[in-house]
Coordinates of C-alpha atoms in Angstrom, one line a residue:
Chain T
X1 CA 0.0 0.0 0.0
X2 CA 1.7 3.6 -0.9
X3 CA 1.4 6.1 2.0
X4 CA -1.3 8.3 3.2
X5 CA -1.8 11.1 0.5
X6 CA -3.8 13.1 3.2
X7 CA -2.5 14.3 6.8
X8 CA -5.6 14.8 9.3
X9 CA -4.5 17.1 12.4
X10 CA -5.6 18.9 15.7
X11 CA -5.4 22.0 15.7
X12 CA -6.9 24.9 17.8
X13 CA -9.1 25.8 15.3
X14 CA -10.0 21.9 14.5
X15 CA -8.9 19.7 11.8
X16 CA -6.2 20.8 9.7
X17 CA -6.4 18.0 6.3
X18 CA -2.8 18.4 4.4
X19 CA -2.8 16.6 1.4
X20 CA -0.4 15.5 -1.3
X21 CA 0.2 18.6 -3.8
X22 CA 1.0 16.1 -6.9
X23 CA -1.0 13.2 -6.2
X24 CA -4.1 13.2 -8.2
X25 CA -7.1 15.0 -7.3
X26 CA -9.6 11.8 -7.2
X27 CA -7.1 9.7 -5.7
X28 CA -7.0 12.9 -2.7
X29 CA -10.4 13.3 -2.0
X30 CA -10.9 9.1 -1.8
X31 CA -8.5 8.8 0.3
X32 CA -9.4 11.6 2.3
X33 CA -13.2 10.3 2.7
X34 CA -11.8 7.0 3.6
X35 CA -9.4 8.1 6.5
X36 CA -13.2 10.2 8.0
X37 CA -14.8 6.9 7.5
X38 CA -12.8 4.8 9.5
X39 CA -13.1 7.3 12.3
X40 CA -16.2 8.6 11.9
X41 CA -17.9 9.2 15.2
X42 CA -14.7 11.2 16.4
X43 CA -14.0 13.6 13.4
X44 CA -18.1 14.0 13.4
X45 CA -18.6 17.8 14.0
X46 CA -15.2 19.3 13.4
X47 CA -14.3 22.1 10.8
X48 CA -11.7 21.5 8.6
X49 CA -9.0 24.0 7.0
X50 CA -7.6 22.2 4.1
X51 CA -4.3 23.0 2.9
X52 CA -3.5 22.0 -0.7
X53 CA 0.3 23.6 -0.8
X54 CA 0.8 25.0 -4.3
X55 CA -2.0 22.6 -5.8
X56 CA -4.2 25.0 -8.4
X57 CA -8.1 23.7 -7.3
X58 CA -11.0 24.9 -9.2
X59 CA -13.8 25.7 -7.6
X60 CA -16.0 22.7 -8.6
X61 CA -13.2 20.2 -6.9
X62 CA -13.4 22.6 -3.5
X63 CA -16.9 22.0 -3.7
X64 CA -16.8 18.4 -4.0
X65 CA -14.7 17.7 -1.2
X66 CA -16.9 20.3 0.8
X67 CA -20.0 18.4 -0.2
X68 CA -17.7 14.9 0.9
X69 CA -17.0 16.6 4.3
X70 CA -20.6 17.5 5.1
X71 CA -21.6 14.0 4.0
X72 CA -19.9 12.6 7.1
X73 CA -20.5 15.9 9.3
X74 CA -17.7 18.0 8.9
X75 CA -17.6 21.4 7.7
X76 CA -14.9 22.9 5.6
X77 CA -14.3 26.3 7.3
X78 CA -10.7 27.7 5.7
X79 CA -8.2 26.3 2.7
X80 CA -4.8 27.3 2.5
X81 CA -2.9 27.5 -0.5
X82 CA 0.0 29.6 -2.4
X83 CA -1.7 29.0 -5.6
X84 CA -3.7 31.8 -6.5
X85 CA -6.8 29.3 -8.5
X86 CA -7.5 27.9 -5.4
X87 CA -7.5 31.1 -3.2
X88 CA -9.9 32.4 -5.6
X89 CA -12.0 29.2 -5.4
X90 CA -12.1 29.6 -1.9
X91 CA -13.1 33.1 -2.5
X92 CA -16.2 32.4 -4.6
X93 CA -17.1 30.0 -1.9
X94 CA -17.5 32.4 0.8
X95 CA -14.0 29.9 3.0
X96 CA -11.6 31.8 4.7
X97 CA -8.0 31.6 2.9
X98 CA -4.3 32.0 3.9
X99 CA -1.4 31.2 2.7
X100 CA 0.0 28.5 4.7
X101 CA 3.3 31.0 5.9
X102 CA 0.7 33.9 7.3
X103 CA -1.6 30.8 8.5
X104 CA -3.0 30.5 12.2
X105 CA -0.6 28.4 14.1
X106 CA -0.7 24.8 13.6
X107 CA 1.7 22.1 15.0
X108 CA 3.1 20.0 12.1
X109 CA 6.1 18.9 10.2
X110 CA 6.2 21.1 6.8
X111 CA 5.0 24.1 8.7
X112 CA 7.1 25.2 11.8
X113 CA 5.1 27.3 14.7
X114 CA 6.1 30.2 16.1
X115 CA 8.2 30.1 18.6
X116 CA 5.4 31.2 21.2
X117 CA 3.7 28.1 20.1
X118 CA 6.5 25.3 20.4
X119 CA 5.9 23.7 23.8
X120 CA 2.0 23.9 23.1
X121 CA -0.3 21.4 22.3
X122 CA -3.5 22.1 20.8
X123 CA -6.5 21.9 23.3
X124 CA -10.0 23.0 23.6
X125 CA -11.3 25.3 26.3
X126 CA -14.9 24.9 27.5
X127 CA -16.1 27.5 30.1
X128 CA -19.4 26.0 31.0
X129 CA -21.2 22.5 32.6
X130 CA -21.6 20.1 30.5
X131 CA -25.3 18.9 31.0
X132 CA -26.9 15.8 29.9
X133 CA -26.9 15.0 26.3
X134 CA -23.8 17.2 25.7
X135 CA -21.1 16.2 23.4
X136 CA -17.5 17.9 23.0
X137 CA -15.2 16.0 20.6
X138 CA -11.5 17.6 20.1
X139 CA -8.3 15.8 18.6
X140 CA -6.5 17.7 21.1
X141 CA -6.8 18.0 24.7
X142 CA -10.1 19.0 26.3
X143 CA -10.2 21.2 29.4
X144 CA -13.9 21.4 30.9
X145 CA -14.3 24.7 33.4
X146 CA -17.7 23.4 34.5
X147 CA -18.6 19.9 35.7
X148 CA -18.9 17.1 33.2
X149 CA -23.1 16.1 34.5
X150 CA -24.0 12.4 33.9
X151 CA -25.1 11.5 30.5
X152 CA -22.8 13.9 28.6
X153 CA -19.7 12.6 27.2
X154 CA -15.7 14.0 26.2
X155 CA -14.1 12.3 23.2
X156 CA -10.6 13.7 22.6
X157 CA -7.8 12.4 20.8
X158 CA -5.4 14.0 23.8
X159 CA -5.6 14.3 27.7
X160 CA -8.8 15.6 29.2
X161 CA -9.1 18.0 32.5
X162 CA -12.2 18.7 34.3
X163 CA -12.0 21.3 36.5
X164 CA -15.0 20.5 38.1
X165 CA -17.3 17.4 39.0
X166 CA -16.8 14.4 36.5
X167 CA -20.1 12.6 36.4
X168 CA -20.2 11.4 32.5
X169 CA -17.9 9.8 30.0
X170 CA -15.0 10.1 28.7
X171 CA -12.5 8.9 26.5
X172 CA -9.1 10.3 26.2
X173 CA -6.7 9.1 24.0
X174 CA -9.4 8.9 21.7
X175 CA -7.0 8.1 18.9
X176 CA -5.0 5.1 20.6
X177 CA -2.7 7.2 22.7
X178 CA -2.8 5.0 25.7
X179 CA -0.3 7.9 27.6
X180 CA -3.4 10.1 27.7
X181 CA -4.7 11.2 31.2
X182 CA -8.1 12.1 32.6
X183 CA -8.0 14.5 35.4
X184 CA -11.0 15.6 37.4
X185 CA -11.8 17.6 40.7
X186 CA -14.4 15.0 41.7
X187 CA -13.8 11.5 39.9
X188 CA -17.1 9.4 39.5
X189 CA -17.3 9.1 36.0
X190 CA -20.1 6.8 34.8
X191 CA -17.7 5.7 32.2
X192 CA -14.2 6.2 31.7
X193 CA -12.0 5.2 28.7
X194 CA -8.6 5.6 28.0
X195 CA -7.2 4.3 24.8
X196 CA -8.8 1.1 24.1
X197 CA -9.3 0.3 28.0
X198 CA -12.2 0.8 29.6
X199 CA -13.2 1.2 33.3
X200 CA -16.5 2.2 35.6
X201 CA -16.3 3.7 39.0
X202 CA -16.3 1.6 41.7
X203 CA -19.8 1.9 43.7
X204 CA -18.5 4.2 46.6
X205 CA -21.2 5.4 49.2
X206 CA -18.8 7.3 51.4
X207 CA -17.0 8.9 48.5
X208 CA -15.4 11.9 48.9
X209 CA -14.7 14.4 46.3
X210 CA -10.8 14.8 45.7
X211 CA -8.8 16.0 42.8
X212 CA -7.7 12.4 41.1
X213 CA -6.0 11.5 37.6
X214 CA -6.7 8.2 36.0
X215 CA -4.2 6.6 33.4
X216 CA -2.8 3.4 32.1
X217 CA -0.8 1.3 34.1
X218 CA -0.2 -2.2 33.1
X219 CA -2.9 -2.2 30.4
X220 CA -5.4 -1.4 33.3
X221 CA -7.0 2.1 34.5
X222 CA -6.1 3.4 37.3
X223 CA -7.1 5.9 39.5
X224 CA -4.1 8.2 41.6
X225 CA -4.8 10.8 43.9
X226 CA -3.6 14.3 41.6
X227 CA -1.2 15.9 43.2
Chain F
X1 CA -46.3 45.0 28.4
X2 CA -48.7 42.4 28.3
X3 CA -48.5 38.6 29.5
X4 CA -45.8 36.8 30.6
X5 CA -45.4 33.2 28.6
X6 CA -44.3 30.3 30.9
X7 CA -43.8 27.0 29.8
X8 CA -44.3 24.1 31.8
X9 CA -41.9 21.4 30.6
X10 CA -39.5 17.9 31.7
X11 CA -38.2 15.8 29.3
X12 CA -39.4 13.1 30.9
X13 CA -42.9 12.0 30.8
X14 CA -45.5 11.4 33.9
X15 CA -44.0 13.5 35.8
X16 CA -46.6 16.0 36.4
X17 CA -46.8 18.8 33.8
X18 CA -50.0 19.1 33.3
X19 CA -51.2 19.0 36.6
X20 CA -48.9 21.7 37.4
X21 CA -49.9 23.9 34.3
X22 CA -53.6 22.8 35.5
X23 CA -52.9 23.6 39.5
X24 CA -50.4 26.8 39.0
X25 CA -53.0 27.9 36.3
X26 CA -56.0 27.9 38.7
X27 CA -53.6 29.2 41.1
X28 CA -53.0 32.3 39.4
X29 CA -56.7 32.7 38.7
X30 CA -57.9 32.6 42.7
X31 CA -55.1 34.9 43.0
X32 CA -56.8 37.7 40.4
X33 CA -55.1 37.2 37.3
X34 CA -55.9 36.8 34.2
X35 CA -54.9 33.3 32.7
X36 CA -55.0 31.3 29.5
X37 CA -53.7 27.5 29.6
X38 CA -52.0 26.2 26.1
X39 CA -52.0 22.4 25.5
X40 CA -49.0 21.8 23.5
X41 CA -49.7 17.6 23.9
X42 CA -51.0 17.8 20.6
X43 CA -52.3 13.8 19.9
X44 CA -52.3 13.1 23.6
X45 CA -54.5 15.9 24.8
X46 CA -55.0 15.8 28.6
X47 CA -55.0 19.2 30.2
X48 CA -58.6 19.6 29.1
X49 CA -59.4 16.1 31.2
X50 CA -57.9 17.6 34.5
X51 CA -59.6 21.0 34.1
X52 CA -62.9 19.1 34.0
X53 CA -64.0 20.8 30.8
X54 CA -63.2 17.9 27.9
X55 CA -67.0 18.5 27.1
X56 CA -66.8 22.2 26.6
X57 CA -64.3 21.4 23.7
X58 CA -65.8 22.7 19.7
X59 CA -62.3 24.1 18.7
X60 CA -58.7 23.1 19.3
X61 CA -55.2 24.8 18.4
X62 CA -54.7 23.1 15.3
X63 CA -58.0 24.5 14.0
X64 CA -56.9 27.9 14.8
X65 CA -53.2 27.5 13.5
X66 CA -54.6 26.2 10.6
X67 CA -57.6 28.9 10.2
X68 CA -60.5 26.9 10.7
X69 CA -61.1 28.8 13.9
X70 CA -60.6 32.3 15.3
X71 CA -58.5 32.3 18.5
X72 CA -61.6 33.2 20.5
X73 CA -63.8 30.4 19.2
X74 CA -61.1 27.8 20.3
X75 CA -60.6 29.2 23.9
X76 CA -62.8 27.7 26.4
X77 CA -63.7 29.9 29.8
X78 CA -63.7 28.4 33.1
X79 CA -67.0 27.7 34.9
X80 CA -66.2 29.0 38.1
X81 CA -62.6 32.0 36.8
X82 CA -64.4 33.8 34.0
X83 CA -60.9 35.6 33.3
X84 CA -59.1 31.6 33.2
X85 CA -59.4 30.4 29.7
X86 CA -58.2 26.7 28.1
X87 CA -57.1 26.4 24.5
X88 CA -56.7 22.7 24.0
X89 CA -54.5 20.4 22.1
X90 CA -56.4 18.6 19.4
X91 CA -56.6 14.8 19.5
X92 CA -56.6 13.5 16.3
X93 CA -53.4 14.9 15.3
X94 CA -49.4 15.0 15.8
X95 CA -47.1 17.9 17.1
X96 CA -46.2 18.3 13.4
X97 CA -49.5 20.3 13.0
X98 CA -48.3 23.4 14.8
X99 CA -44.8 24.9 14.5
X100 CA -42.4 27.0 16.7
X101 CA -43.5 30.1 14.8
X102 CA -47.2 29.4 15.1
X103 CA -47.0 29.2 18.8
X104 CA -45.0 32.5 19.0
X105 CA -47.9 34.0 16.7
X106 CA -51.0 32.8 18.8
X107 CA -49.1 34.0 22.2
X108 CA -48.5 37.3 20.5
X109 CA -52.2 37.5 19.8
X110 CA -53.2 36.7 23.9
X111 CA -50.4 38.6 25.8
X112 CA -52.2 42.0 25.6
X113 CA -55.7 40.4 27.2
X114 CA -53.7 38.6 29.7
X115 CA -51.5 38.2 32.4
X116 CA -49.9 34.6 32.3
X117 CA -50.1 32.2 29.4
X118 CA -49.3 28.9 30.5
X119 CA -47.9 26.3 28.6
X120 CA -48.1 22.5 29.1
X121 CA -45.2 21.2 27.4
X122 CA -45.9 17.4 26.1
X123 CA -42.4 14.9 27.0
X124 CA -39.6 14.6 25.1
X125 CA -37.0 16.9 23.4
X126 CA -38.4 16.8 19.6
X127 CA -41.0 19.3 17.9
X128 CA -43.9 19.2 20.5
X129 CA -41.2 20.3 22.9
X130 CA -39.7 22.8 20.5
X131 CA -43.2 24.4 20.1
X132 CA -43.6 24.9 23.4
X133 CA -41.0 26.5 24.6
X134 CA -40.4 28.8 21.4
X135 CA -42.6 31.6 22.7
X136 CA -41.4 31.3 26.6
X137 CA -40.4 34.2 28.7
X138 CA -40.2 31.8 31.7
X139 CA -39.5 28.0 31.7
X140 CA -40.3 25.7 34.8
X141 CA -39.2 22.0 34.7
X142 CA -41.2 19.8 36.7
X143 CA -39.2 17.1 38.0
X144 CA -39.4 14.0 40.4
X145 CA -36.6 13.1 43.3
X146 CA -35.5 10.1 41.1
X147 CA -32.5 9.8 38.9
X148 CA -34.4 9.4 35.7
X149 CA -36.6 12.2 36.1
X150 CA -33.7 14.7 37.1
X151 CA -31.5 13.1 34.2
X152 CA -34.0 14.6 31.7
X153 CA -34.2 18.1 33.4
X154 CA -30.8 18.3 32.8
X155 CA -31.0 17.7 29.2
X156 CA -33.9 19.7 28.7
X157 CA -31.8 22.9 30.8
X158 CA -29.0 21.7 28.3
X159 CA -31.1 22.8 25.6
X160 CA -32.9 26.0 26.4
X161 CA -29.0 26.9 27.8
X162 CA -28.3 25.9 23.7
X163 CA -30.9 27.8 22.4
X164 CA -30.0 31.1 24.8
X165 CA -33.3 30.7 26.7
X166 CA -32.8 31.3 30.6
X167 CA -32.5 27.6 32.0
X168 CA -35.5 27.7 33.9
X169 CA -37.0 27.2 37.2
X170 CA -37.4 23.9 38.8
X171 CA -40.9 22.3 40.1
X172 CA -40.0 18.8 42.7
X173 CA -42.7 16.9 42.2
X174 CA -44.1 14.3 44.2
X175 CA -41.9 14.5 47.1
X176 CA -42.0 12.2 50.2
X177 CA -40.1 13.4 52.6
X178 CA -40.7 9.7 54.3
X179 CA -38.7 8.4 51.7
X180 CA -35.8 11.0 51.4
X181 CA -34.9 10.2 55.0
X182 CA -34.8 7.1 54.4
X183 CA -32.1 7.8 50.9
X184 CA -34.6 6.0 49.1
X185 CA -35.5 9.0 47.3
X186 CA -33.5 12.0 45.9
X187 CA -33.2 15.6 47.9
X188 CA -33.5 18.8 47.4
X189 CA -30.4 19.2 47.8
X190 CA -28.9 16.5 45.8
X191 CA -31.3 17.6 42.6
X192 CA -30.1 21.2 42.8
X193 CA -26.6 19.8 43.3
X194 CA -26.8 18.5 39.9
X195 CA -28.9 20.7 38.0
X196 CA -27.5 23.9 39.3
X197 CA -30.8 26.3 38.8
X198 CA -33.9 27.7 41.0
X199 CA -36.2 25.4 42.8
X200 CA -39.1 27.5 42.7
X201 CA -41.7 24.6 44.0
X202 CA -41.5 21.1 46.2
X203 CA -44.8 19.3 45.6
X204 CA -45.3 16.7 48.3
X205 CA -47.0 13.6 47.3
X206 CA -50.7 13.7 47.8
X207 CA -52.9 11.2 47.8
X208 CA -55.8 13.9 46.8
X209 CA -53.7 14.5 43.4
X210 CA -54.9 11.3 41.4
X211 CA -58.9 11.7 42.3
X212 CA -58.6 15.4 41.8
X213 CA -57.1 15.1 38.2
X214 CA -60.3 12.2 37.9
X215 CA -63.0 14.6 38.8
X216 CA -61.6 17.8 36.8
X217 CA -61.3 19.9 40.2
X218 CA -57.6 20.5 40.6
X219 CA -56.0 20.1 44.0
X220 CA -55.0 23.8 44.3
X221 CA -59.3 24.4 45.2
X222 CA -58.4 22.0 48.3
X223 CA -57.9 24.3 50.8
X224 CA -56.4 20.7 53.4
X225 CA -54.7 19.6 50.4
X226 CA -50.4 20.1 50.7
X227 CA -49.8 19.4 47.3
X228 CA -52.5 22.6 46.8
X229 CA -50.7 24.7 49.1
X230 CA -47.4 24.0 47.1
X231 CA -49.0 25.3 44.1
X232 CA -50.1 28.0 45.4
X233 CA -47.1 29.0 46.8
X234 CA -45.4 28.4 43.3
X235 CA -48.4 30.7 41.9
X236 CA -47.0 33.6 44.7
X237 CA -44.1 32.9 43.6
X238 CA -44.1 33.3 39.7
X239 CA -46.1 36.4 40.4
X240 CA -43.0 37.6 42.6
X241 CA -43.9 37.4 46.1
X242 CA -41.3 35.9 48.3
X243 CA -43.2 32.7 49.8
X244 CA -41.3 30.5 52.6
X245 CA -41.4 27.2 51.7
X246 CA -43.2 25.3 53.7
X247 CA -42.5 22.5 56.1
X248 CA -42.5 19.3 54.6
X249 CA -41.3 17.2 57.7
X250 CA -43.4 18.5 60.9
X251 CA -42.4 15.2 62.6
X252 CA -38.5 15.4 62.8
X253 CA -37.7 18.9 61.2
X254 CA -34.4 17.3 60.0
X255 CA -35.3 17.8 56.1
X256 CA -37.0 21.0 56.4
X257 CA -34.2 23.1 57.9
X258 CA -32.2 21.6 55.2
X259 CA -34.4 23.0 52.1
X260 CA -34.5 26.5 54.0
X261 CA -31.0 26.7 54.0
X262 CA -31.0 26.2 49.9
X263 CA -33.3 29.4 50.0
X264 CA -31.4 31.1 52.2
X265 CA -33.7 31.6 55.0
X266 CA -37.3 30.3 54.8

C-alpha cells in the first residue's frame, strides 16, 4: 500500500487536512473520505481548513470535497494555499483563505510554529457544565471549566481535565494514545476510557470528592490521587 | 407590556406537567389574574381532562393554526374563573401540525388580554417540545426526586441553555419526605446539586392529586390539600412574592431546615 496522501491534524481551530500537492485530485479526495470513515464518530462535527500547498483547485473540486466533508459531518471552514486558483475558489465560496506562511498556528512537520507556540499542544477550552446530552469532541486535549453532568460525554484524541465534577464519560486518548490522562476535581465518572481500555467507578457510598487523575498502568485504568 | 409566557416542561414523561400547568394555572386565577392554559400535547390531549371541561371542547389549536377557527372560538372559559381560559390540544393529530412560529404568533395575539399564558409542554425533546418552549419568557421544569426524572431536566436545561433561553425554574414533584430520609428517594439538595438552577416549588406527594385530576377539580381548590398549598405557593411565587417554603417534615424537622437553608432563610 503507498502512504497516506492526506495528513488529518488537531489543531486549535479543529482539523487541519494536508494533502499531497502532486497526487491526483480523485485519488486525494478518496483517500481523504476513507481516513473520516474509519473514524467517523470522532472527526463527526469538526471544521476542517484544508491546505492544498501550491496545488491550483477549481472551484468545482473545493466544492466536492466540501459536499464529501458535510456528507460525514464536517464542515470545511478555511483552505490554504499559495496557488492563487485555489485562493480564488475559496473566495467564490464564501471559506476563509491563507497562505500556509501567514496561516494560524498549527503544529506539524512542513510548517514550523512560532516560537510562542512550540511547547504547546492544541487543546480545547470549554467554560461551561456540560449537561446531559452534551457532546465535545476535540483531537486535542479538552479542558472542561464546568462539571462534566451524567449522560454527557468527552471524546478527545489527547488528555482531558475537568475542573469540576466528573459525572459522565469520557475517553481520552481517543486516537490510541494510551499515555493520555483524565483529570477531574471530583472522579465518578459513569464511564471512563482511556485508549482502548475501559473502566466504571467503583460503587462508593462514602465517597469523597478529591482532585484524582486516572491513566494506564499495566494495560489497566487506574485511579491516583492528583497531586 | 402584556402577558408573561411560561412554559411548563421535563423531558421526561408522567411526571406531572399538566397538573402543574392545571394547578399553577388555577392558582394564578384565585389569586386575580388573568390566565389562559395552552396544551402543546397535541395527539395526547389531557390538560382539558384535568380541568374538567373535555366537554366544553368545539375548537382546538390546530384548527386555529390552521384557520379553521378564530382564536376566541377555540378558547374555552372556566366555569367557576371567568378571566381563566383553556385552549386545548387537538386529538386527532401530531405535534407536526403546529410549529415553533405558530406558537409565537397565537401568544403574540393573547399577551395584551392577559396576564400569564401557561404552557403545558408534552415529554420529550423533539417538535412538540420545541413548540412549546419557542414563545417562553419563563421555563419551569417539573421534575421527580429520582434519577431518571432529574437526568432529563438536565438535558432539557442543556437545551434551552443551547438555544440562549434562561434555564428555567425547577418544580419537585411528588416529594416524600418519608422516603428522602430514608435515601430511598432524591433531595432537594442532591437535585439542585446536579442541576444547578432555582427550585421555585417542592410538591409533596398527595394522595388527593390522582382523584382530583379524575374529577376535573384540581387540588389547588383544596384548601387541606399540601400538594395545593405548594401550588399555590409556586403561583405567589411566579407572580414575585417571596413565599417561605413550607414544612414538609413536621415530625422530625431534619429535612426542612435543610431546604430552608437552599433558599437562604425560609
Amino acid at each position: 500500500m503507498h502512504d497516506h496522501l492526506v495528513a488529518i491534524k488537531g489543531t486549535k481551530d479543529g482539523l487541519l487536512v494536508q494533502v499531497s500537492p502532486t497526487e491526483e485530485w480523485n485519488s486525494v479526495t478518496a483517500d481523504l473520505a476513507a481516513r473520516i470513515d474509519q473514524q467517523l464518530s470522532f472527526y463527526a462535527g469538526a471544521r476542517v481548513t484544508l491546505d492544498v500547498g501550491s496545488r491550483p483547485v477549481r472551484k468545482d473540486e473545493l466544492g466536492s470535497v466540501k459536499a464529501l466533508l458535510e456528507r460525514r459531518g464536517l464542515a470545511l471552514w478555511a483552505v490554504m494555499s499559495e496557488s492563487k486558483t485555489t485562493i480564488d475558489s475559496a473566495q467564490a465560496m464564501d471559506l476563509r483563505t491563507s497562505q500556509p506562511k501567514s496561516a494560524v498556528p498549527i503544529q506539524s512537520t512542513d510548517m514550523p510554529a512560532p516560537s510562542s507556540q512550540e511547547d504547546g499542544t492544541p487543546g480545547m477550552l470549554v467554560k461551561r457544565t456540560l449537561r446531559s446530552g452534551r457532546s465535545v469532541k476535540s483531537p486535542g486535549h479538552v479542558v472542561i471549566f464546568g462539571d462534566v453532568n451524567a449522560g454527557a460525554e468527552v471524546i478527545a484524541g489527547g488528555d482531558v481535565f475537568v475542573w469540576g465534577r466528573l459525572r459522565g464519560s469520557v475517553h481520552a486518548g481517543a486516537n490510541g494514545d494510551s499515555g493520555a490522562v483524565v483529570c477531574a476535581l471530583d472522579m465518578t465518572p459513569t464511564q471512563l476510557r482511556i485508549a482502548g481500555q475501559i473502566a466504571i467507578s467503583p460503587v462508593d457510598k462514602r465517597h469523597k470528592p478529591k482532585p484524582e487523575m486516572a491513566v494506564i498502568r499495566n494495560n489497566r485504568i487506574v485511579v491516583e490521587t492528583w497531586e | 407590556m402584556g402577558a408573561k409566557v411560561v412554559t411548563i416542561t421535563s423531558g421526561k414523561g408522567g411526571v406531572g406537567k399538566t397538573t402543574t400547568t392545571a394547578n399553577v394555572g388555577v392558582a394564578l386565577a384565585k389569586d386575580g389574574q388573568k390566565v389562559v392554559l395552552i396544551d402543546a400535547d397535541i395527539g395526547l390531549r389531557n390538560l382539558d381532562l384535568v380541568m374538567g371541561l373535555e366537554k366544553y371542547i368545539v375548537y382546538d389549536l390546530v384548527d386555529v393554526v390552521e384557520g379553521r377557527a378564530k382564536l376566541r372560538q377555540a378558547m374555552i372559559k372556566h366555569r367557576q374563573f371567568p378571566e381563566l381560559y383553556l385552549i386545548p390540544a387537538a386529538q386527532t393529530r401530531d405535534k407536526t401540525a403546529v410549529s415553533p412560529a405558530d406558537m409565537i404568533q397565537l401568544t403574540d395575539q393573547l399577551r395584551g388580554e392577559f396576564d400569564y399564558i401557561l404552557i403545558d409542554s408534552p415529554a420529550g425533546i423533539e417538535r412538540g417540545f420545541r413548540n412549546a418552549v419557542a414563545p417562553a419568557d419563563d421555563v419551569l421544569i417539573v421534575t421527580n426526586p429520582e434519577v431518571s426524572a432529574v437526568r432529563d431536566a438536565d438535558r432539557i436545561i442543556g437545551l434551552l441553555e443551547a438555544n440562549h433561553k434562561e434555564p428555567g425554574q425547577l418544580i419537585i414533584n411528588r416529594l416524600k419526605p418519608e422516603a428522602v430520609r430514608r435515601k430511598e428517594m432524591l433531595s432537594p439538595e442532591e437535585i439542585t446539586d446536579i442541576l444547578g438552577i432555582k427550585i421555585i416549588g417542592i410538591v409533596p406527594e398527595d394522595e388527593n392529586v390522582v382523584p382530583s385530576s379524575n374529577t376535573g377539580v384540581p387540588v389547588t381548590l383544596m384548601e387541606q390539600s399540601r400538594a395545593g398549598q405548594a401550588f399555590r405557593d409556586i403561583a405567589r411565587r411566579l407572580m414575585g412574592e417571596k413565599v417561605p417554603f413550607m414544612s414538609l417534615d413536621d415530625a422530625s424537622g431534619g429535612l426542612f431546615k435543610r431546604i430552608s437553608r437552599l433558599f437562604g432563610g425560609g
